mmCIF file of C-alpha atoms in Angstrom:
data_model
loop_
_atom_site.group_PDB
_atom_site.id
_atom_site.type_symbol
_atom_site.label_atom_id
_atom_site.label_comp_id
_atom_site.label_asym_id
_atom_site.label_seq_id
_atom_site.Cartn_x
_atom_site.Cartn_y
_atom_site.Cartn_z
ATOM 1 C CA UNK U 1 0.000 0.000 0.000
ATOM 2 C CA UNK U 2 1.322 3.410 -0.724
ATOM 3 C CA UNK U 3 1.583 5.867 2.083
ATOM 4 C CA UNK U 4 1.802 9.406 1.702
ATOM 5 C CA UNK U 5 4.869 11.557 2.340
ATOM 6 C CA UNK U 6 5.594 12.055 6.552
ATOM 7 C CA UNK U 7 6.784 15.287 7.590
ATOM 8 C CA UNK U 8 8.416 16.486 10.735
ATOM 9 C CA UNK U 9 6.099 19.026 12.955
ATOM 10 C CA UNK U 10 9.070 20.098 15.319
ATOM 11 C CA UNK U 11 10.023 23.584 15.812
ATOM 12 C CA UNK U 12 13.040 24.651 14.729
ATOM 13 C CA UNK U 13 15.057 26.078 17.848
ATOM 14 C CA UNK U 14 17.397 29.090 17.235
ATOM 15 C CA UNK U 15 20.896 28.808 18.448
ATOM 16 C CA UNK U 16 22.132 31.182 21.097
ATOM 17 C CA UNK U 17 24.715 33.557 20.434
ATOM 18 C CA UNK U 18 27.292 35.908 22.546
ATOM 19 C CA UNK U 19 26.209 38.863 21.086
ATOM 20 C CA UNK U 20 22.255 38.114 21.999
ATOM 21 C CA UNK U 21 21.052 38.186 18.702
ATOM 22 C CA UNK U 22 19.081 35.309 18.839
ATOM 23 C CA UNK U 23 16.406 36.847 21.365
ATOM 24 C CA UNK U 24 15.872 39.260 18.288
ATOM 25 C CA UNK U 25 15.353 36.911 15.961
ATOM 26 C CA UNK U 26 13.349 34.718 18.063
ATOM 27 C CA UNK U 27 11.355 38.047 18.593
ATOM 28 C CA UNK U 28 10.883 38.734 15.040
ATOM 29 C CA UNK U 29 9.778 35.574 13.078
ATOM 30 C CA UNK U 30 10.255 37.062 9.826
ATOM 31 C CA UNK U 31 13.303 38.376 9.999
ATOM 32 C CA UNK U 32 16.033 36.170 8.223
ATOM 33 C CA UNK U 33 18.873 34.157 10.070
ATOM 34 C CA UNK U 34 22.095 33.761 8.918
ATOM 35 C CA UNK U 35 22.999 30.376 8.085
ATOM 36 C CA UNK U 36 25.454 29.697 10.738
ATOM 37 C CA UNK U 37 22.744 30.341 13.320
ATOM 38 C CA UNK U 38 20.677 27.946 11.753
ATOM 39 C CA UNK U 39 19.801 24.372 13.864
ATOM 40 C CA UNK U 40 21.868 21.414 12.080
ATOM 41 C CA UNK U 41 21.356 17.708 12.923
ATOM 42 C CA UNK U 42 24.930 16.470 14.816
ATOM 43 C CA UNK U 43 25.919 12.925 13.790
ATOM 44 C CA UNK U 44 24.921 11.331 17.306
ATOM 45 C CA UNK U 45 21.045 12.611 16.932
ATOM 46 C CA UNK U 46 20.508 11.385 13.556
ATOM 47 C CA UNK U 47 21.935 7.714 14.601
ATOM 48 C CA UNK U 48 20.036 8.047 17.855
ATOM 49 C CA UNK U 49 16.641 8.904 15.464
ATOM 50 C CA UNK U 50 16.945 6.133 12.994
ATOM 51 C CA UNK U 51 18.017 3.508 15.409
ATOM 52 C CA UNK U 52 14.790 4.693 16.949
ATOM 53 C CA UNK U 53 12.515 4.536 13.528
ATOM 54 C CA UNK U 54 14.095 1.139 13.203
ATOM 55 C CA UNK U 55 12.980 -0.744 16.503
ATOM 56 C CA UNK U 56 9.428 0.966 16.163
ATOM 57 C CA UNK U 57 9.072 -0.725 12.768
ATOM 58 C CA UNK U 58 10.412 -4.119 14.047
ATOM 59 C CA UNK U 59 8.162 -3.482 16.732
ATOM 60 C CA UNK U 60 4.833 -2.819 14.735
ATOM 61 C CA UNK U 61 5.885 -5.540 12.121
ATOM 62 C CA UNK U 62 6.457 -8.759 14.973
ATOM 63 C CA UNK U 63 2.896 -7.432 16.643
ATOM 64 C CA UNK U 64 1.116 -7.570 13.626
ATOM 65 C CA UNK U 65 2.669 -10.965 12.793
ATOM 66 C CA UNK U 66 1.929 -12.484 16.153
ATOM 67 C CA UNK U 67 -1.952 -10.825 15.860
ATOM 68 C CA UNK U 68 -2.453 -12.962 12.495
ATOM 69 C CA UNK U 69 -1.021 -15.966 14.065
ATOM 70 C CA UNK U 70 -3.516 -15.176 16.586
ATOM 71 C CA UNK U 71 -6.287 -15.022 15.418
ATOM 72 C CA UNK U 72 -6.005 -17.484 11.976
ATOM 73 C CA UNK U 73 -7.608 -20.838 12.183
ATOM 74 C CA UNK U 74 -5.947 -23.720 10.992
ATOM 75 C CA UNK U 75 -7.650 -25.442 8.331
ATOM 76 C CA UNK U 76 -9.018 -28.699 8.810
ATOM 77 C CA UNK U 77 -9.948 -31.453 6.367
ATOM 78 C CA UNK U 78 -13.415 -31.076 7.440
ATOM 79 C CA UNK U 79 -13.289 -27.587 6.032
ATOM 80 C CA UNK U 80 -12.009 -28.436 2.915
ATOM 81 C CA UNK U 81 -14.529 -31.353 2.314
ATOM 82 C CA UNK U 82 -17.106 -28.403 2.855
ATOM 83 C CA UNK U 83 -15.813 -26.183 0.745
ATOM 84 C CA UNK U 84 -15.635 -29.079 -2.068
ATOM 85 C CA UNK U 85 -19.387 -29.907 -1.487
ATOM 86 C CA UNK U 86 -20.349 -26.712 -1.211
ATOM 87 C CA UNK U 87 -18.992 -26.186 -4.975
ATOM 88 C CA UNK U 88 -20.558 -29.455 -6.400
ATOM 89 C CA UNK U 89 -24.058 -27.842 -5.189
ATOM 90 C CA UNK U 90 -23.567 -24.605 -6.806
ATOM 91 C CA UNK U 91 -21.716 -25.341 -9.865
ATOM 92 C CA UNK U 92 -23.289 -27.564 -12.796
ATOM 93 C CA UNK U 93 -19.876 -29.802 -14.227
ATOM 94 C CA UNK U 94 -19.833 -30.717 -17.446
ATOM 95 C CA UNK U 95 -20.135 -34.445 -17.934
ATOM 96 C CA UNK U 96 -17.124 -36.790 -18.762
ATOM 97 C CA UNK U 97 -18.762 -37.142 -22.608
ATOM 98 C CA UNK U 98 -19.229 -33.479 -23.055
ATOM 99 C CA UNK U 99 -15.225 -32.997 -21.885
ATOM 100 C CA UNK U 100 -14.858 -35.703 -24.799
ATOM 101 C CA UNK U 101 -16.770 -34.275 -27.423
ATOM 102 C CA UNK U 102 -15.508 -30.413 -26.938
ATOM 103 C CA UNK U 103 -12.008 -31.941 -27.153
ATOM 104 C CA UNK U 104 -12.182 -33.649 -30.437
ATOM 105 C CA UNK U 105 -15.373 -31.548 -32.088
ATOM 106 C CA UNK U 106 -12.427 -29.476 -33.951
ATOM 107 C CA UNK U 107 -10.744 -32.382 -36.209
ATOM 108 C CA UNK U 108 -14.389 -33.896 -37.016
ATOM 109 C CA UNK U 109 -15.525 -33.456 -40.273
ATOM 110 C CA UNK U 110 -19.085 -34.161 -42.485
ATOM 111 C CA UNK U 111 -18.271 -36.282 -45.287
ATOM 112 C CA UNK U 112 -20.567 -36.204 -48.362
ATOM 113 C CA UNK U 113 -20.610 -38.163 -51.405
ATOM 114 C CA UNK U 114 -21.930 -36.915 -54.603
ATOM 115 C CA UNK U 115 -23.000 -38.988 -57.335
ATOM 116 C CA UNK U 116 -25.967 -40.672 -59.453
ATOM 117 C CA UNK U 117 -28.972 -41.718 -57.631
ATOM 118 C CA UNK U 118 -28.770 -45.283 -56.084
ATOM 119 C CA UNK U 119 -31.520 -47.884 -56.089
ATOM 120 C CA UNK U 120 -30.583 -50.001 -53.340
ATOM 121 C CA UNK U 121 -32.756 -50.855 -49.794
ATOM 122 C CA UNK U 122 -29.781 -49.499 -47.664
ATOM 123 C CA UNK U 123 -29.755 -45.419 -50.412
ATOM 124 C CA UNK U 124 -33.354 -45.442 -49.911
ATOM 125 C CA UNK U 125 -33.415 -45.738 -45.960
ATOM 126 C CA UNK U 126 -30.290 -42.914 -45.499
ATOM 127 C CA UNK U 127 -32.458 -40.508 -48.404
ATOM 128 C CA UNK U 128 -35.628 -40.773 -46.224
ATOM 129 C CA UNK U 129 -33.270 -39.901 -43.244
ATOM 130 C CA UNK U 130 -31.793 -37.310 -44.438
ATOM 131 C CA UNK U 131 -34.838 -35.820 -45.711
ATOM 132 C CA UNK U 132 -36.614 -36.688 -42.640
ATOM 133 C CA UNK U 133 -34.086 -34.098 -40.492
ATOM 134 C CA UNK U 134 -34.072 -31.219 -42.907
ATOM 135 C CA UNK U 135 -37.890 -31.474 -42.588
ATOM 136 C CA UNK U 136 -38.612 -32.636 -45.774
ATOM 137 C CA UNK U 137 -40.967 -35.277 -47.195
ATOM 138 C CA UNK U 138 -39.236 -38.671 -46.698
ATOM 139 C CA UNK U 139 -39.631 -39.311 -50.846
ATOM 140 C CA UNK U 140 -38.829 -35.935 -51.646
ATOM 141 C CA UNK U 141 -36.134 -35.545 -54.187
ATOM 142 C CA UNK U 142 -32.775 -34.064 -53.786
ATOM 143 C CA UNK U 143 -32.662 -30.242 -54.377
ATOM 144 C CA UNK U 144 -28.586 -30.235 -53.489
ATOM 145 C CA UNK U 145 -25.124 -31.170 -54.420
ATOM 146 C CA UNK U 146 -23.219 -30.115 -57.769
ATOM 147 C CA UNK U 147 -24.890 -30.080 -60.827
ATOM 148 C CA UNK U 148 -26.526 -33.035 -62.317
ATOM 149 C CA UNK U 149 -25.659 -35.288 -59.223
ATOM 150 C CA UNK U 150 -27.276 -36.012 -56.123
ATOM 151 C CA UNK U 151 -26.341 -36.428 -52.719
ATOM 152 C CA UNK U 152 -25.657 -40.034 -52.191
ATOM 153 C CA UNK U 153 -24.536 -40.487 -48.667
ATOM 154 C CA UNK U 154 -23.544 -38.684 -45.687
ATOM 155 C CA UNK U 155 -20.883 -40.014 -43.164
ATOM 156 C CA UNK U 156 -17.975 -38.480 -40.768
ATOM 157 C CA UNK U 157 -14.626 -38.031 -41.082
ATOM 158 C CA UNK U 158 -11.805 -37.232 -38.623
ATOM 159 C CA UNK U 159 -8.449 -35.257 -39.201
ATOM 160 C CA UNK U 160 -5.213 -37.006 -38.339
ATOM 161 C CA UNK U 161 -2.559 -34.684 -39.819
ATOM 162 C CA UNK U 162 -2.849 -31.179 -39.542
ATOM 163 C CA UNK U 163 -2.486 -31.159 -43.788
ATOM 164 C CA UNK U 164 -6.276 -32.454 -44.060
ATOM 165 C CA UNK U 165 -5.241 -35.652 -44.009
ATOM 166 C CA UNK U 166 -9.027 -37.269 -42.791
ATOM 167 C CA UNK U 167 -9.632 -40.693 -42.127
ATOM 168 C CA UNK U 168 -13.174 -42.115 -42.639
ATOM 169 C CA UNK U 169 -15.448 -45.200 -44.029
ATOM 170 C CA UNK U 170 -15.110 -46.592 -47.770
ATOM 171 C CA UNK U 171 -18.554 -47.425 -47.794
ATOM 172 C CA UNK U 172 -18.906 -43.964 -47.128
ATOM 173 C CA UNK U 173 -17.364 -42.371 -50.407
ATOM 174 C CA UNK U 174 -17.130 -45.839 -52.376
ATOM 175 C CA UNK U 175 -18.235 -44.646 -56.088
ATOM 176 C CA UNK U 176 -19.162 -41.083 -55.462
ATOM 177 C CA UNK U 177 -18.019 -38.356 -58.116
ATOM 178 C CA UNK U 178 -17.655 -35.934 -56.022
ATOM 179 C CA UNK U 179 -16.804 -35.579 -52.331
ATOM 180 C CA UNK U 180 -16.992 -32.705 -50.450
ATOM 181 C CA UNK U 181 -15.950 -32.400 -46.538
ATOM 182 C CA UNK U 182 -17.230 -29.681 -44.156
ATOM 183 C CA UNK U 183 -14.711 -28.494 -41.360
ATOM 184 C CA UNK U 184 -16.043 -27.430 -37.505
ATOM 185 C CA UNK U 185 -15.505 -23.709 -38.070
ATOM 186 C CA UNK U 186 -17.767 -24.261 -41.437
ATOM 187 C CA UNK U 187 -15.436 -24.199 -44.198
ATOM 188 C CA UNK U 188 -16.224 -26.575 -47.309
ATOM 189 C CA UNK U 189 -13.652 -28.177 -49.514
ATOM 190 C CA UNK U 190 -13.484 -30.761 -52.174
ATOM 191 C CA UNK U 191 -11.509 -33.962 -51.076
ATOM 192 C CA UNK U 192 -10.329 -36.954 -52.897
ATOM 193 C CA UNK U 193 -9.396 -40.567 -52.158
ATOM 194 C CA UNK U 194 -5.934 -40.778 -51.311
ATOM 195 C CA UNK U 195 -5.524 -44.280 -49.705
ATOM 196 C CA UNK U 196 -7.930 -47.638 -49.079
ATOM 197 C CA UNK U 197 -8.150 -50.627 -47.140
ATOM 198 C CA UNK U 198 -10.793 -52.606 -48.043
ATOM 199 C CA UNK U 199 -10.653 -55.593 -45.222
ATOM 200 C CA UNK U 200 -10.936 -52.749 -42.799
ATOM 201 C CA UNK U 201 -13.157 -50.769 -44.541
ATOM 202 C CA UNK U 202 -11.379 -47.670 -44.568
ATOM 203 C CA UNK U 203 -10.403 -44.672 -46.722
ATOM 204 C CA UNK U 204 -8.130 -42.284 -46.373
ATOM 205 C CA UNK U 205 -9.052 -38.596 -47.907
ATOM 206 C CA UNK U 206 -7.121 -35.627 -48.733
ATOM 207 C CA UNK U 207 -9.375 -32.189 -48.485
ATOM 208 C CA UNK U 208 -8.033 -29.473 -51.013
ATOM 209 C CA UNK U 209 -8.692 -26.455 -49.218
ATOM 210 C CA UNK U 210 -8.292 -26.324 -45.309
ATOM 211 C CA UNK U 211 -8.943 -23.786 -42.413
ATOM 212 C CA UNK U 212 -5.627 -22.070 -41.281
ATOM 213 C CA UNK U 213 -5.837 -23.363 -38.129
ATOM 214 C CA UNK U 214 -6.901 -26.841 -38.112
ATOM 215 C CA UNK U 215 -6.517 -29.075 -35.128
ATOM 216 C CA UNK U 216 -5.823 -33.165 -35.737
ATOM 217 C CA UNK U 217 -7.007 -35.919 -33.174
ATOM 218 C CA UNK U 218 -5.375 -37.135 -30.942
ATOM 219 C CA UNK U 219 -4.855 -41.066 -31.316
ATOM 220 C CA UNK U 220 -4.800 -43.272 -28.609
ATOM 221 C CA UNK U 221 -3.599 -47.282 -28.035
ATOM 222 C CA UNK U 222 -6.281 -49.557 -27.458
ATOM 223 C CA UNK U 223 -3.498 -52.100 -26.018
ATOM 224 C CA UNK U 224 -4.725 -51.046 -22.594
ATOM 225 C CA UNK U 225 -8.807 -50.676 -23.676
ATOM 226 C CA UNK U 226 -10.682 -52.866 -21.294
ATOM 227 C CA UNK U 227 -14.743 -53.699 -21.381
ATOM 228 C CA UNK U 228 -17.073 -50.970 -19.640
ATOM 229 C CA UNK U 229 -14.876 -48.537 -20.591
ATOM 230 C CA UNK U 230 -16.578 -44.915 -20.914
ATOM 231 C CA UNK U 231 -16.553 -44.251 -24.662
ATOM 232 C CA UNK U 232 -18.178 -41.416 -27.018
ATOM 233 C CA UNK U 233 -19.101 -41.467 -30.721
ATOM 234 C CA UNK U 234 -19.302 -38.279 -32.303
ATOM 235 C CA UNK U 235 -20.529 -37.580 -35.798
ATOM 236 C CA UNK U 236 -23.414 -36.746 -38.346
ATOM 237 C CA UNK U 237 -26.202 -39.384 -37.846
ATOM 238 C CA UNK U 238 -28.561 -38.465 -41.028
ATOM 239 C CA UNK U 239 -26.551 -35.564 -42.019
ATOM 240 C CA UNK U 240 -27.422 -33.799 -38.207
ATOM 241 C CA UNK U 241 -24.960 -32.814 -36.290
ATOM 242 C CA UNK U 242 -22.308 -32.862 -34.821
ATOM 243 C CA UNK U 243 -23.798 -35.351 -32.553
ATOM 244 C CA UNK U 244 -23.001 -37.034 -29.787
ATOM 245 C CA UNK U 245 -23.699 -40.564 -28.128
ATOM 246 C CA UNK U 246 -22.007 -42.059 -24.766
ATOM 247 C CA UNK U 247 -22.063 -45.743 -23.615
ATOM 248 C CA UNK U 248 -19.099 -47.992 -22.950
ATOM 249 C CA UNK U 249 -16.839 -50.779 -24.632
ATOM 250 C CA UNK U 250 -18.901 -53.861 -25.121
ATOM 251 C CA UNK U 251 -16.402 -56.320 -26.552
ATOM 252 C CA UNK U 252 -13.126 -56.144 -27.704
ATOM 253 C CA UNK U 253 -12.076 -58.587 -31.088
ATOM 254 C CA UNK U 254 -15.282 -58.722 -32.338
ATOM 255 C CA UNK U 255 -16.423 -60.081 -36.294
ATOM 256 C CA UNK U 256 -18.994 -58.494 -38.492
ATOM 257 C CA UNK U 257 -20.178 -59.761 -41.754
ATOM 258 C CA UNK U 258 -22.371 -57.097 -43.848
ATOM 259 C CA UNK U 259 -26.122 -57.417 -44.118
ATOM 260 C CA UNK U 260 -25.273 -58.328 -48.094
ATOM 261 C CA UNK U 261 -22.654 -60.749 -46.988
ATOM 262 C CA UNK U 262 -19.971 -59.517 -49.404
ATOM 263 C CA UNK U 263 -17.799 -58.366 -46.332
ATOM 264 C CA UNK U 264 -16.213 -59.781 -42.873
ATOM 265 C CA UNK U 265 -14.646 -57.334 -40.946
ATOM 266 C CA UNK U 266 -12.416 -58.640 -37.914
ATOM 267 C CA UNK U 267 -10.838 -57.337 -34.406
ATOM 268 C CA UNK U 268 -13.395 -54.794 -33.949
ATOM 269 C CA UNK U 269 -14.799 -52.614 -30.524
ATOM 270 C CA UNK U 270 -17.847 -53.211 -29.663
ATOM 271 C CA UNK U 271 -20.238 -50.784 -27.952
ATOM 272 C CA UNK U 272 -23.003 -49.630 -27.228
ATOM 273 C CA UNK U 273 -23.155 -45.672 -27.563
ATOM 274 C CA UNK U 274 -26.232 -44.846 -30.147
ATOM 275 C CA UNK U 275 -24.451 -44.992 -33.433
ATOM 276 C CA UNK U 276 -26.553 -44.492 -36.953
ATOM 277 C CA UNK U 277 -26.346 -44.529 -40.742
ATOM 278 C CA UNK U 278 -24.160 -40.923 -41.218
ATOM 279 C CA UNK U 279 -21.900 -42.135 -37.643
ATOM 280 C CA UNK U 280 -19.694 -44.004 -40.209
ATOM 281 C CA UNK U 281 -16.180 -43.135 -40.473
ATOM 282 C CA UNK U 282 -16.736 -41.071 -37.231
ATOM 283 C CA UNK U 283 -14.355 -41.374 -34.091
ATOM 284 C CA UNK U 284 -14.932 -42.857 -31.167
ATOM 285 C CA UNK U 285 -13.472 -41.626 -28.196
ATOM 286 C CA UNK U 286 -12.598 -42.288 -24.820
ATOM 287 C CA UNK U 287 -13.200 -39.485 -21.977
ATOM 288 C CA UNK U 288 -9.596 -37.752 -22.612
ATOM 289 C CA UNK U 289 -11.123 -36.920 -26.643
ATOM 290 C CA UNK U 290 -8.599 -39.310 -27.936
ATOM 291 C CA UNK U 291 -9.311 -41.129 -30.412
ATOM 292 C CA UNK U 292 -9.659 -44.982 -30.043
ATOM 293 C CA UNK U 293 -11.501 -46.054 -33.522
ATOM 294 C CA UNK U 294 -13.578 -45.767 -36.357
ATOM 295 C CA UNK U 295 -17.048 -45.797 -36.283
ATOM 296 C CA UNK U 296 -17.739 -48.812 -39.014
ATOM 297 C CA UNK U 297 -21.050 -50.534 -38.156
ATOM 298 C CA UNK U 298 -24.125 -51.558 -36.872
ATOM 299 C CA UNK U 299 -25.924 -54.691 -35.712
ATOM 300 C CA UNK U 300 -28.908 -55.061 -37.746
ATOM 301 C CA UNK U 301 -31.511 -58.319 -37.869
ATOM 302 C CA UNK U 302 -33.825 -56.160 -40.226
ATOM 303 C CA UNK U 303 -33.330 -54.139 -43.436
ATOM 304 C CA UNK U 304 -34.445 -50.930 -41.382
ATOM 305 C CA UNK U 305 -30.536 -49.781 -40.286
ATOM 306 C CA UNK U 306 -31.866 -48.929 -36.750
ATOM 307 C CA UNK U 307 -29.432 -48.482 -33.959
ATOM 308 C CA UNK U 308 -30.456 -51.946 -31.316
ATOM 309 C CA UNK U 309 -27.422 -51.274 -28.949
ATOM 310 C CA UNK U 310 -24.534 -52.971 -30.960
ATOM 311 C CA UNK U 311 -21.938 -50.808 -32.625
ATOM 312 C CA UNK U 312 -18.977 -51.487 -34.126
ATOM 313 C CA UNK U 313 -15.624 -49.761 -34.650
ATOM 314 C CA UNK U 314 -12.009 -50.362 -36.550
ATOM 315 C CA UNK U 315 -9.462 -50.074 -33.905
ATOM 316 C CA UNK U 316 -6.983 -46.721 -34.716
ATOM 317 C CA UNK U 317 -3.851 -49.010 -35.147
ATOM 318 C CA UNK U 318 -5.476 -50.656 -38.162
ATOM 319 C CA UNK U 319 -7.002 -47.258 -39.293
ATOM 320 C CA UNK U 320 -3.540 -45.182 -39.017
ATOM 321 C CA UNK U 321 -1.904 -48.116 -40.669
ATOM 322 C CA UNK U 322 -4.573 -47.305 -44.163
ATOM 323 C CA UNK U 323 -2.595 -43.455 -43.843
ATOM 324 C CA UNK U 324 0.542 -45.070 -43.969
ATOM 325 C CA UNK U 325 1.256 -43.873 -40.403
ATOM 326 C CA UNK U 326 0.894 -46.375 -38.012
ATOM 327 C CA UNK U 327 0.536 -43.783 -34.570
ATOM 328 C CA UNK U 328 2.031 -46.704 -32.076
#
């Protein structure tokens, strides 16, 4: 704290002299003194003073240490555990799958897939979908995409390298003309097909224009990746989104075979967070945001491609490994 200047209030004493001049000039205030008569400090008063100034200062400063010693109280564990509650009570915390989701929401992409109109049960379920959440009739036609194509599917991506490298489903962008990717701060770019591995169902894309500052995943082993397991699946169910489901690791080396039977996949993660035609080629995530697979599948006994509580996903060692960068 800054204190103001302190200035001395004592008199100044005239100096007697032989010749009695001093009465005079203590008679007449006003009148000048000659500098010789004027009061000095000697050398023995001004060490007497500050040796003075000193001890009153170590004085005031050891009372006012002892009067906060005094009169603090010691903290006690019980206090703390109040304090603690007291904060839980008052403070809404975001959950463990929000955490997730704000962490990798940046390197998630939509993936879209341009091309002529398909005929088959699996097209015609996603185009009702998709028309279904922009509020449209479920038959209407499309009204979007580049000229003379349509908009055949809609999946997720997620960015690995900072370059646009994006890793997402084949099934996803398999045959489509055109592919276009949308970034989290809303940027669209054209991408192509840079890299595929079929038995994992996986394709690797390269976008041609990217925001300047993009943010890759973060991948993470699943050496250590255990059932019940918190886990999050983030991506564009139906085109909405970004969307995000929470459940946990049902399974671990899991085998899918596609509803046509033209496919087995092999080694997956199971789970059981809501996953949906447009999750493809999404991440899943654990509750750090990092990044433990690709969304690839659902369990279906029906033609309908409803989510029934079994997911499946391509472990990130096998999906790094189709960018020609295995992360571990």
């Amino acid at each position: 704290m800054r204190r103001p200047a302190m200035y001395s209030r004592s008199p100044r004493t005239p100096i007697e002299s032989d010749d009695g001049a001093s009465g005079q000039a203590a008679a007449d205030p006003v009148a000048p003194q000659p500098a010789a008569a004027r009061q000095r400090w000697q050398p023995g008063r001004r060490s007497f003073a500050l040796l003075s100034l000193a001890l009153c200062a170590a004085l005031a400063a050891g009372g006012a240490a002892w009067w906060q010693r005094g009169n603090t109280r010691q903290l006690t564990q019980k206090d703390i555990d109040a304090a603690v509650l007291r904060t839980l009570q008052t403070n809404a915390l975001p959950s463990p799958a929000a955490k997730a989701a704000d962490i990798v929401r940046p390197s998630v992409v939509r993936v879209v897939g341009y091309g002529s109109e398909k005929a088959t049960p699996e097209a015609k379920t996603q185009k009702r979908g998709r028309n279904m959440a922009k509020g449209k009739s479920p038959e209407a036609p499309a009204d979007d995409g580049p000229p003379g194509q349509v908009e055949r599917g809609v999946g997720t991506g997620v960015v690995i390298v900072d370059k646009g490298v994006i890793l997402t489903n084949l099934h996803v962008v398999a045959g489509s003309e055109t592919i276009k990717v949308t970034f989290a701060d809303g940027l669209e770019a054209p991408a192509v097909i840079t890299g595929v591995q079929p038995e994992n169902d996986l394709a690797v894309l390269q976008a041609q224009k990217i925001p300047d500052d993009l943010i890759p995943a973060v991948m993470r082993s699943t050496a250590d990746l255990r059932p019940g397991d918190q886990v999050a699946a983030v991506g564009f169910p139906f085109g909405i989104g970004p969307s995000v489901s929470a459940g946990v690791v049902s399974g671990l080396k899991r085998s899918f075979r596609s509803p046509e039977g033209k496919q087995e996949l092999g080694n997956l993660i199971q789970f059981d967070a809501a996953a949906n035609p447009g999750n493809s080629g999404g991440p899943l995530v654990n509750m750090d945001g990092e990044v433990l697979g690709i969304v690839t599948a659902i369990l279906n006994p029906t033609q309908q491609r409803t989510f029934i509580g079994i997911g499946f996903a391509v472990p990130i060692e096998n999906a790094a490994s189709a960018a020609g960068s295995p992360p571990f």
